[in-house]
Amino acid sequence: MKKLIGLDKVKTAVFISGTGSNLKNLIKFSLKKNSPISINLVISNKKNAKGLKYVNQKKIEKKIINFIKTKESEKKILNLLIKKKIAFICLAGFMKILSNNFLKRFNGKVINIHPSLLPKYKGLNTHKRVLKNNEKFSGCTVHYVAARLDAGKIILQKKIKIAKTDKENTLKNKILREEHKLYPKAIKKIFN
Ligand code: GRF
């Protein structure tokens, strides 16, 4: 990825579907002087996504695109991204799969955070499956988005120990806390 020139920050869009704790955290990070990115657009496929409240607070432009027809939705998004000169995309709990075609247009510029130690536990219900298998460790991964689900090149990973007392929600919260540290770190790694 190209180095930052001067004080220009890389115009970034964040895609969400739900709670948006990573979005909240990325907004906070982007406002720091040493952040390589600015968040200029947030896209949600759900109009009631809780995370949208953070966008409203900071007056960031948002767009709801329902993704019922993927092709048309992606076309709308692409036009918007071009219009807003977005150069980088962070997926943060975005529950739709982007097409190969879309990813080609943003080749190597779309990243995602996943709550497992990829390549293990791709897909949904990660914590439930990890606990069922009596894993001793879990964690989170920031990776480039490739056409195959959760299979792109890994940028950074954080491993945590699972306590015997951990349940799905305690593990989820433990890992989310790590996600909030790891996502900014990975973005810095890409641009610095
Ligand atoms: C996170 O666990 C992330 O790793 C996964 O979806 C969850 C989103 O959480 N992709 P939030 O909406 O950022 O709170």
CSV table of N, CA, C and O in Angstrom, one decimal, residues 65 69-77:
chain,number,residue,atom,x,y,z
A,65,ILE,N,-27.8,0.5,2.3
A,65,ILE,CA,-28.0,-0.2,1.0
A,65,ILE,C,-28.4,-1.6,1.3
A,65,ILE,O,-27.6,-2.3,1.9
A,69,LYS,N,-30.7,-7.1,-3.9
A,69,LYS,CA,-30.2,-7.5,-5.2
A,69,LYS,C,-28.7,-7.1,-5.1
A,69,LYS,O,-28.4,-5.9,-5.3
A,70,THR,N,-27.8,-8.0,-4.9
A,70,THR,CA,-26.4,-7.8,-4.7
A,70,THR,C,-25.8,-6.9,-5.8
A,70,THR,O,-25.1,-5.9,-5.5
A,71,LYS,N,-26.1,-7.3,-7.0
A,71,LYS,CA,-25.4,-6.6,-8.2
A,71,LYS,C,-25.8,-5.1,-8.2
A,71,LYS,O,-24.9,-4.3,-8.3
A,72,GLU,N,-27.1,-4.9,-8.0
A,72,GLU,CA,-27.5,-3.5,-8.1
A,72,GLU,C,-27.0,-2.7,-6.9
A,72,GLU,O,-26.5,-1.5,-7.0
A,73,SER,N,-27.0,-3.3,-5.7
A,73,SER,CA,-26.5,-2.7,-4.5
A,73,SER,C,-25.0,-2.4,-4.6
A,73,SER,O,-24.5,-1.3,-4.3
A,74,GLU,N,-24.2,-3.3,-5.1
A,74,GLU,CA,-22.8,-3.1,-5.3
A,74,GLU,C,-22.5,-2.0,-6.3
A,74,GLU,O,-21.6,-1.2,-6.1
A,75,LYS,N,-23.3,-1.9,-7.3
A,75,LYS,CA,-23.2,-0.8,-8.3
A,75,LYS,C,-23.4,0.5,-7.6
A,75,LYS,O,-22.6,1.4,-7.8
A,76,LYS,N,-24.4,0.6,-6.8
A,76,LYS,CA,-24.7,1.9,-6.1
A,76,LYS,C,-23.5,2.2,-5.2
A,76,LYS,O,-23.1,3.4,-5.1
A,77,ILE,N,-23.0,1.2,-4.5
A,77,ILE,CA,-21.9,1.4,-3.6
A,77,ILE,C,-20.7,1.9,-4.4
A,77,ILE,O,-20.1,2.9,-4.0
